[in-house]
């Protein structure tokens, strides 16, 4: 598994106005640290936790992550979830 993965945004987002505006076209994601996971878990909703974690890991303002379209948010969440158990699938029982 790579140490860092890049999510190309389907719909780039920008924050700020005029010459000071910053546009985000991709998110560089890596495995979250325990501290980042703790900070994200303090959010009051599941989606809030995802937004906070993406912001912390990608080092982009939370306000930029809040503007992500659903598909980009899901793509970033899938990348972060891939680090759980090394990205390996967990057997669920049944025919194994």
CSV table of C-alpha atoms in Angstrom, one decimal:
chain,number,residue,atom,x,y,z
A,1,UNK,CA,0.0,0.0,0.0
A,2,UNK,CA,1.3,3.5,-0.9
A,3,UNK,CA,2.1,5.9,1.9
A,4,UNK,CA,0.1,8.7,0.1
A,5,UNK,CA,-2.7,8.6,-2.4
A,6,UNK,CA,-4.1,11.5,-4.4
A,7,UNK,CA,-7.8,12.0,-5.0
A,8,UNK,CA,-8.4,14.1,-8.2
A,9,UNK,CA,-11.5,16.1,-7.5
A,10,UNK,CA,-14.4,15.7,-9.9
A,11,UNK,CA,-15.5,19.2,-9.0
A,12,UNK,CA,-12.7,21.5,-7.8
A,13,UNK,CA,-13.5,23.8,-4.9
A,14,UNK,CA,-12.2,27.2,-4.0
A,15,UNK,CA,-12.2,29.3,-0.9
A,16,UNK,CA,-11.6,33.0,-0.8
A,17,UNK,CA,-12.4,35.7,-3.4
A,18,UNK,CA,-10.5,37.5,-6.1
A,19,UNK,CA,-6.7,37.3,-6.2
A,20,UNK,CA,-6.7,35.7,-2.8
A,21,UNK,CA,-8.8,32.7,-3.8
A,22,UNK,CA,-7.3,29.3,-3.5
A,23,UNK,CA,-8.5,26.4,-5.7
A,24,UNK,CA,-8.2,22.8,-4.7
A,25,UNK,CA,-8.2,20.3,-7.5
A,26,UNK,CA,-6.9,17.3,-5.6
A,27,UNK,CA,-6.5,15.9,-2.1
A,28,UNK,CA,-3.3,14.2,-1.0
A,29,UNK,CA,-4.2,11.7,1.6
A,30,UNK,CA,-2.1,9.4,3.9
A,31,UNK,CA,-2.8,7.2,6.8
A,32,UNK,CA,-4.3,9.2,9.7
A,33,UNK,CA,-2.4,9.4,12.9
A,34,UNK,CA,-4.0,8.5,16.3
A,35,UNK,CA,-4.2,12.2,17.2
A,36,UNK,CA,-6.0,13.0,13.9
A,37,UNK,CA,-8.5,10.2,14.5
A,38,UNK,CA,-9.1,11.5,18.1
A,39,UNK,CA,-9.8,15.0,16.8
A,40,UNK,CA,-12.1,13.7,14.1
A,41,UNK,CA,-14.0,11.6,16.6
A,42,UNK,CA,-14.9,14.7,18.6
A,43,UNK,CA,-17.3,15.7,15.8
A,44,UNK,CA,-21.0,15.3,16.7
A,45,UNK,CA,-22.0,13.6,13.4
A,46,UNK,CA,-20.4,10.9,11.2
A,47,UNK,CA,-20.2,13.2,8.2
A,48,UNK,CA,-18.6,15.9,10.5
A,49,UNK,CA,-16.0,13.3,11.5
A,50,UNK,CA,-15.2,12.5,7.9
A,51,UNK,CA,-14.9,16.2,7.0
A,52,UNK,CA,-12.6,16.9,9.9
A,53,UNK,CA,-10.4,13.9,9.2
A,54,UNK,CA,-10.0,14.7,5.5
A,55,UNK,CA,-9.2,18.3,6.4
A,56,UNK,CA,-6.5,17.2,8.9
A,57,UNK,CA,-4.9,14.5,6.8
A,58,UNK,CA,-5.0,16.5,3.5
A,59,UNK,CA,-3.9,19.7,5.3
A,60,UNK,CA,-6.7,21.8,3.6
A,61,UNK,CA,-9.1,24.1,5.4
A,62,UNK,CA,-12.2,22.5,6.7
A,63,UNK,CA,-14.3,25.0,4.8
A,64,UNK,CA,-12.8,23.6,1.5
A,65,UNK,CA,-13.7,20.0,2.5
A,66,UNK,CA,-17.2,21.2,3.4
A,67,UNK,CA,-17.6,22.3,-0.3
A,68,UNK,CA,-16.7,18.9,-1.8
A,69,UNK,CA,-19.4,17.2,-3.8
A,70,UNK,CA,-20.7,13.9,-2.5
A,71,UNK,CA,-18.7,11.8,-5.0
A,72,UNK,CA,-15.4,13.5,-4.0
A,73,UNK,CA,-16.2,13.2,-0.3
A,74,UNK,CA,-16.9,9.5,-0.8
A,75,UNK,CA,-13.7,8.9,-2.8
A,76,UNK,CA,-11.6,10.6,-0.1
A,77,UNK,CA,-13.4,8.6,2.6
A,78,UNK,CA,-12.7,5.3,0.7
A,79,UNK,CA,-9.0,6.1,0.6
A,80,UNK,CA,-8.9,6.8,4.3
A,81,UNK,CA,-10.9,3.7,5.1
A,82,UNK,CA,-8.4,1.6,2.9
A,83,UNK,CA,-5.8,2.1,5.6
A,84,UNK,CA,-7.9,0.1,8.1
A,85,UNK,CA,-6.4,-3.3,8.6
A,86,UNK,CA,-3.9,-2.5,5.8
A,87,UNK,CA,-6.7,-2.3,3.3
A,88,UNK,CA,-7.4,-6.0,3.6
A,89,UNK,CA,-10.9,-7.3,3.5
A,90,UNK,CA,-12.2,-8.7,6.8
A,91,UNK,CA,-13.9,-12.1,6.5
A,92,UNK,CA,-17.5,-11.9,7.5
A,93,UNK,CA,-18.1,-15.6,8.0
A,94,UNK,CA,-20.3,-17.8,5.8
A,95,UNK,CA,-18.6,-20.0,3.2
A,96,UNK,CA,-15.0,-19.5,4.3
